[in-house]
Tab-separated table of N, CA and C in Angstrom:
chain	number	residue	atom	x	y	z
P	1	UNK	N	84.258	67.238	37.031
P	1	UNK	CA	84.886	66.589	38.150
P	1	UNK	C	86.357	66.930	38.177
P	2	UNK	N	86.985	66.603	39.276
P	2	UNK	CA	88.409	66.819	39.374
P	2	UNK	C	88.867	66.884	40.806
P	3	UNK	N	90.071	67.410	40.965
P	3	UNK	CA	90.672	67.500	42.283
P	3	UNK	C	91.677	68.643	42.276
P	4	UNK	N	91.735	69.348	43.397
P	4	UNK	CA	92.781	70.343	43.590
P	4	UNK	C	93.426	70.061	44.932
P	5	UNK	N	94.739	70.176	44.977
P	5	UNK	CA	95.470	69.931	46.219
P	5	UNK	C	96.454	71.069	46.443
P	6	UNK	N	96.566	71.473	47.700
P	6	UNK	CA	97.556	72.455	48.119
P	6	UNK	C	98.408	71.808	49.201
P	7	UNK	N	99.728	71.907	49.085
P	7	UNK	CA	100.611	71.338	50.102
P	7	UNK	C	101.072	72.444	51.050
P	8	UNK	N	101.421	72.063	52.287
P	8	UNK	CA	101.884	73.069	53.246
P	8	UNK	C	103.166	73.787	52.804
P	9	UNK	N	103.963	73.148	51.940
P	9	UNK	CA	105.214	73.784	51.513
P	9	UNK	C	105.051	74.614	50.239
P	10	UNK	N	103.796	74.939	49.866
P	10	UNK	CA	103.570	75.929	48.825
P	10	UNK	C	103.404	75.430	47.407
P	11	UNK	N	102.993	74.175	47.234
P	11	UNK	CA	102.748	73.659	45.888
P	11	UNK	C	101.290	73.252	45.736
P	12	UNK	N	100.813	73.300	44.491
P	12	UNK	CA	99.431	72.920	44.199
P	12	UNK	C	99.392	72.085	42.932
P	13	UNK	N	98.272	71.388	42.778
P	13	UNK	CA	98.021	70.587	41.585
P	13	UNK	C	96.517	70.564	41.367
P	14	UNK	N	96.092	70.727	40.123
P	14	UNK	CA	94.664	70.697	39.807
P	14	UNK	C	94.437	69.874	38.549
P	15	UNK	N	93.383	69.066	38.580
P	15	UNK	CA	92.963	68.334	37.382
P	15	UNK	C	91.454	68.432	37.276
P	16	UNK	N	90.973	68.627	36.048
P	16	UNK	CA	89.539	68.740	35.783
P	16	UNK	C	89.204	67.925	34.550
P	17	UNK	N	88.041	67.286	34.597
P	17	UNK	CA	87.587	66.487	33.460
P	17	UNK	C	86.083	66.295	33.563
P	18	UNK	N	85.429	65.984	32.455
P	18	UNK	CA	83.991	65.711	32.511
P	18	UNK	C	83.726	64.451	33.334
P	19	UNK	N	82.556	64.380	33.913
P	19	UNK	CA	82.205	63.217	34.732
P	19	UNK	C	82.176	61.937	33.909
P	20	UNK	N	81.793	62.030	32.660
P	20	UNK	CA	81.664	60.825	31.828
P	20	UNK	C	82.741	60.811	30.762
P	21	UNK	N	83.889	60.254	31.103
P	21	UNK	CA	84.957	60.012	30.124
P	21	UNK	C	85.046	58.512	29.988
P	22	UNK	N	84.650	58.007	28.853
P	22	UNK	CA	84.634	56.565	28.648
P	22	UNK	C	86.023	55.998	28.467
P	23	UNK	N	86.124	54.684	28.484
P	23	UNK	CA	87.416	54.046	28.222
P	23	UNK	C	87.794	54.230	26.751
P	24	UNK	N	89.097	54.174	26.469
P	24	UNK	CA	89.553	54.298	25.084
P	24	UNK	C	89.226	53.020	24.318
P	25	UNK	N	89.227	53.127	23.013
P	25	UNK	CA	88.803	52.006	22.160
P	25	UNK	C	89.899	50.970	21.939
P	26	UNK	N	91.105	51.250	22.423
P	26	UNK	CA	92.223	50.327	22.227
P	26	UNK	C	92.790	49.920	23.582
P	27	UNK	N	93.644	48.912	23.575
P	27	UNK	CA	94.227	48.455	24.840
P	27	UNK	C	95.119	49.532	25.460
P	28	UNK	N	95.854	50.251	24.633
P	28	UNK	CA	96.747	51.302	25.110
P	28	UNK	C	96.339	52.623	24.470
P	29	UNK	N	96.283	53.671	25.259
P	29	UNK	CA	95.812	54.963	24.769
P	29	UNK	C	96.649	55.475	23.593
P	30	UNK	N	97.940	55.194	23.581
P	30	UNK	CA	98.773	55.679	22.473
P	30	UNK	C	98.434	55.017	21.143
P	31	UNK	N	97.718	53.891	21.183
P	31	UNK	CA	97.302	53.205	19.959
P	31	UNK	C	95.946	53.689	19.458
P	32	UNK	N	95.287	54.538	20.222
P	32	UNK	CA	93.961	55.031	19.834
P	32	UNK	C	94.076	55.911	18.588
P	33	UNK	N	92.995	55.988	17.798
P	33	UNK	CA	92.997	56.874	16.626
P	33	UNK	C	93.253	58.331	17.039
P	34	UNK	N	93.816	59.103	16.138
P	34	UNK	CA	94.180	60.496	16.424
P	34	UNK	C	92.987	61.313	16.913
P	35	UNK	N	91.811	61.110	16.323
P	35	UNK	CA	90.628	61.872	16.743
P	35	UNK	C	90.249	61.562	18.182
P	36	UNK	N	90.379	60.305	18.569
P	36	UNK	CA	90.049	59.915	19.939
P	36	UNK	C	91.050	60.527	20.922
P	37	UNK	N	92.328	60.511	20.564
P	37	UNK	CA	93.337	61.124	21.435
P	37	UNK	C	93.115	62.634	21.536
P	38	UNK	N	92.720	63.262	20.442
P	38	UNK	CA	92.446	64.704	20.472
P	38	UNK	C	91.294	65.008	21.421
P	39	UNK	N	90.260	64.179	21.415
P	39	UNK	CA	89.121	64.378	22.319
P	39	UNK	C	89.545	64.175	23.770
P	40	UNK	N	90.387	63.193	24.022
P	40	UNK	CA	90.893	62.980	25.379
P	40	UNK	C	91.668	64.205	25.856
P	41	UNK	N	92.511	64.764	24.993
P	41	UNK	CA	93.273	65.968	25.330
P	41	UNK	C	92.329	67.137	25.599
P	42	UNK	N	91.336	67.311	24.726
P	42	UNK	CA	90.423	68.450	24.840
P	42	UNK	C	89.521	68.361	26.062
P	43	UNK	N	89.316	67.157	26.597
P	43	UNK	CA	88.380	66.984	27.709
P	43	UNK	C	89.078	66.867	29.060
P	44	UNK	N	90.368	67.167	29.126
P	44	UNK	CA	91.099	67.028	30.388
P	44	UNK	C	91.978	68.252	30.593
P	45	UNK	N	92.044	68.727	31.818
P	45	UNK	CA	92.859	69.888	32.166
P	45	UNK	C	93.691	69.525	33.384
P	46	UNK	N	94.978	69.780	33.330
P	46	UNK	CA	95.859	69.571	34.476
P	46	UNK	C	96.904	70.670	34.491
P	47	UNK	N	97.199	71.171	35.674
P	47	UNK	CA	98.378	72.014	35.852
P	47	UNK	C	98.803	71.981	37.312
P	48	UNK	N	100.059	72.331	37.566
P	48	UNK	CA	100.576	72.339	38.921
P	48	UNK	C	101.818	73.200	39.022
P	49	UNK	N	102.165	73.534	40.254
P	49	UNK	CA	103.355	74.334	40.527
P	49	UNK	C	103.203	75.044	41.859
P	50	UNK	N	104.091	75.978	42.148
P	50	UNK	CA	103.990	76.708	43.410
P	50	UNK	C	102.792	77.658	43.405
P	51	UNK	N	102.334	77.974	44.617
P	51	UNK	CA	101.253	78.948	44.751
P	51	UNK	C	101.622	79.939	45.844
P	52	UNK	N	100.951	81.084	45.801
P	52	UNK	CA	101.100	82.066	46.870
P	52	UNK	C	99.749	82.748	47.089
P	53	UNK	N	99.555	83.230	48.308
P	53	UNK	CA	98.321	83.920	48.685
P	53	UNK	C	98.613	85.421	48.720
P	54	UNK	N	97.739	86.195	48.094
P	54	UNK	CA	97.820	87.654	48.145
P	54	UNK	C	96.427	88.181	48.448
P	55	UNK	N	96.226	88.590	49.692
P	55	UNK	CA	94.911	89.068	50.111
P	55	UNK	C	93.877	87.961	49.998
P	56	UNK	N	92.826	88.196	49.214
P	56	UNK	CA	91.770	87.193	49.017
P	56	UNK	C	91.945	86.435	47.708
P	57	UNK	N	93.152	86.464	47.169
P	57	UNK	CA	93.449	85.776	45.911
P	57	UNK	C	94.544	84.741	46.126
P	58	UNK	N	94.535	83.722	45.276
P	58	UNK	CA	95.626	82.756	45.217
P	58	UNK	C	96.189	82.825	43.801
P	59	UNK	N	97.495	82.786	43.701
P	59	UNK	CA	98.153	82.803	42.397
P	59	UNK	C	98.863	81.479	42.214
P	60	UNK	N	98.476	80.758	41.174
P	60	UNK	CA	99.112	79.490	40.813
P	60	UNK	C	100.166	79.790	39.752
P	61	UNK	N	101.423	79.507	40.044
P	61	UNK	CA	102.513	79.678	39.072
P	61	UNK	C	102.714	78.341	38.377
P	62	UNK	N	102.338	78.259	37.127
P	62	UNK	CA	102.278	76.977	36.418
P	62	UNK	C	103.680	76.521	36.005
P	63	UNK	N	104.082	75.371	36.536
P	63	UNK	CA	105.352	74.734	36.153
P	63	UNK	C	105.135	73.496	35.295
P	64	UNK	N	103.983	72.830	35.476
P	64	UNK	CA	103.658	71.604	34.740
P	64	UNK	C	102.217	71.722	34.267
P	65	UNK	N	101.961	71.342	33.023
P	65	UNK	CA	100.599	71.424	32.506
P	65	UNK	C	100.440	70.503	31.310
P	66	UNK	N	99.235	69.957	31.162
P	66	UNK	CA	98.925	69.186	29.971
P	66	UNK	C	99.055	70.076	28.737
P	67	UNK	N	98.586	71.310	28.851
P	67	UNK	CA	98.697	72.289	27.766
P	67	UNK	C	100.008	73.054	27.947
P	68	UNK	N	101.001	72.838	27.100
P	68	UNK	CA	102.295	73.492	27.290
P	68	UNK	C	102.229	75.017	27.221
P	69	UNK	N	101.180	75.581	26.641
P	69	UNK	CA	101.044	77.038	26.589
P	69	UNK	C	100.853	77.653	27.975
P	70	UNK	N	100.427	76.853	28.959
P	70	UNK	CA	100.221	77.373	30.312
P	70	UNK	C	101.506	77.445	31.127
P	71	UNK	N	102.522	76.661	30.754
P	71	UNK	CA	103.765	76.626	31.530
P	71	UNK	C	104.397	78.018	31.524
P	72	UNK	N	104.707	78.500	32.719
P	72	UNK	CA	105.269	79.838	32.875
P	72	UNK	C	104.218	80.897	33.163
P	73	UNK	N	102.949	80.552	33.018
P	73	UNK	CA	101.865	81.510	33.267
P	73	UNK	C	101.517	81.543	34.750
P	74	UNK	N	100.856	82.613	35.146
P	74	UNK	CA	100.306	82.705	36.493
P	74	UNK	C	98.790	82.740	36.375
P	75	UNK	N	98.147	81.891	37.146
P	75	UNK	CA	96.691	81.808	37.161
P	75	UNK	C	96.197	82.470	38.444
P	76	UNK	N	95.610	83.659	38.331
P	76	UNK	CA	95.082	84.378	39.486
P	76	UNK	C	93.644	83.941	39.717
P	77	UNK	N	93.348	83.538	40.935
P	77	UNK	CA	92.001	83.100	41.296
P	77	UNK	C	91.561	83.813	42.570
P	78	UNK	N	90.346	84.354	42.543
P	78	UNK	CA	89.760	84.919	43.757
P	78	UNK	C	89.232	83.761	44.596
P	79	UNK	N	89.454	83.823	45.902
P	79	UNK	CA	89.130	82.722	46.808
P	79	UNK	C	87.935	83.084	47.681
P	80	UNK	N	86.988	82.151	47.770
P	80	UNK	CA	85.878	82.248	48.716
P	80	UNK	C	85.690	80.876	49.346
P	81	UNK	N	85.184	80.862	50.572
P	81	UNK	CA	84.844	79.614	51.244
P	81	UNK	C	83.361	79.624	51.557
P	82	UNK	N	82.713	78.475	51.360
P	82	UNK	CA	81.296	78.304	51.662
P	82	UNK	C	81.129	76.917	52.263
P	83	UNK	N	81.172	76.817	53.586
P	83	UNK	CA	81.089	75.506	54.234
P	83	UNK	C	82.265	74.639	53.827
P	84	UNK	N	81.962	73.473	53.258
P	84	UNK	CA	83.002	72.541	52.804
P	84	UNK	C	83.477	72.835	51.385
P	85	UNK	N	83.129	73.981	50.844
P	85	UNK	CA	83.492	74.304	49.465
P	85	UNK	C	84.529	75.420	49.399
P	86	UNK	N	85.487	75.229	48.513
P	86	UNK	CA	86.435	76.260	48.113
P	86	UNK	C	85.967	76.731	46.742
P	87	UNK	N	85.702	78.009	46.608
P	87	UNK	CA	85.205	78.560	45.349
P	87	UNK	C	86.294	79.454	44.765
P	88	UNK	N	86.751	79.088	43.579
P	88	UNK	CA	87.778	79.859	42.883
P	88	UNK	C	87.168	80.474	41.632
P	89	UNK	N	87.334	81.780	41.479
P	89	UNK	CA	86.848	82.458	40.284
P	89	UNK	C	88.031	83.123	39.585
P	90	UNK	N	87.947	83.185	38.284
P	90	UNK	CA	89.041	83.774	37.519
P	90	UNK	C	88.550	84.373	36.222
P	91	UNK	N	89.440	85.126	35.606
P	91	UNK	CA	89.167	85.748	34.312
P	91	UNK	C	90.273	85.328	33.356
P	92	UNK	N	89.888	84.945	32.167
P	92	UNK	CA	90.851	84.561	31.137
P	92	UNK	C	90.686	85.506	29.958
P	93	UNK	N	91.742	86.215	29.631
P	93	UNK	CA	91.714	87.103	28.463
P	93	UNK	C	92.003	86.281	27.217
P	94	UNK	N	91.188	86.442	26.198
P	94	UNK	CA	91.349	85.713	24.944
P	94	UNK	C	91.989	86.674	23.945
P	95	UNK	N	93.283	86.478	23.716
P	95	UNK	CA	94.060	87.416	22.900
P	95	UNK	C	93.488	87.571	21.497
P	96	UNK	N	93.034	86.491	20.903
P	96	UNK	CA	92.564	86.530	19.511
P	96	UNK	C	91.347	87.433	19.332
P	97	UNK	N	90.515	87.546	20.378
P	97	UNK	CA	89.283	88.325	20.253
P	97	UNK	C	89.290	89.600	21.086
P	98	UNK	N	90.206	89.683	22.055
P	98	UNK	CA	90.211	90.826	22.958
P	98	UNK	C	89.139	90.740	24.025
P	99	UNK	N	88.411	89.645	24.065
P	99	UNK	CA	87.347	89.451	25.043
P	99	UNK	C	87.874	88.707	26.264
P	100	UNK	N	87.061	88.673	27.305
P	100	UNK	CA	87.393	87.927	28.510
P	100	UNK	C	86.377	86.828	28.736
P	101	UNK	N	86.847	85.757	29.335
P	101	UNK	CA	85.975	84.653	29.732
P	101	UNK	C	86.115	84.517	31.243
P	102	UNK	N	84.992	84.474	31.946
P	102	UNK	CA	84.998	84.338	33.400
P	102	UNK	C	84.571	82.923	33.760
P	103	UNK	N	85.185	82.370	34.782
P	103	UNK	CA	84.825	81.016	35.189
P	103	UNK	C	84.871	80.892	36.703
P	104	UNK	N	84.067	79.961	37.205
P	104	UNK	CA	83.993	79.657	38.634
P	104	UNK	C	84.054	78.150	38.800
P	105	UNK	N	84.886	77.702	39.736
P	105	UNK	CA	84.973	76.278	40.050
P	105	UNK	C	84.732	76.119	41.546
P	106	UNK	N	83.795	75.227	41.888
P	106	UNK	CA	83.498	74.906	43.294
P	106	UNK	C	84.134	73.564	43.616
P	107	UNK	N	85.078	73.591	44.524
P	107	UNK	CA	85.770	72.373	44.946
P	107	UNK	C	85.241	71.969	46.314
P	108	UNK	N	84.778	70.731	46.446
P	108	UNK	CA	84.306	70.239	47.737
P	108	UNK	C	85.461	69.599	48.488
P	109	UNK	N	85.539	69.909	49.778
P	109	UNK	CA	86.602	69.351	50.616
P	109	UNK	C	86.506	67.830	50.628
P	110	UNK	N	87.651	67.173	50.471
P	110	UNK	CA	87.698	65.709	50.489
P	110	UNK	C	87.447	65.161	51.880
P	111	UNK	N	87.009	63.938	51.918
P	111	UNK	CA	86.710	63.300	53.209
P	111	UNK	C	87.847	62.429	53.670
């Protein structure tokens, strides 16, 4: 699950998370055990910043992210539309292995 938003003045924001993220075991998330906080971090993705369109691709220039390693990166996504769906596909190079990981996200237009 998640949400992606694009503003007319050229900014975007995306968040992704599993459909079933339970409540934390403590009243305040910062009081949760380290393992629980690590799982919360590992199960949530957020980034945002300016975007630009180049042909059939969108490039997200990351200015803010839950994962600080993404800040300053550009996320290139191929764009397709299918009815009420925006389909973004991308390739992620994994430096440690030299391999690539491909992913597709289907975003349904909000009502």
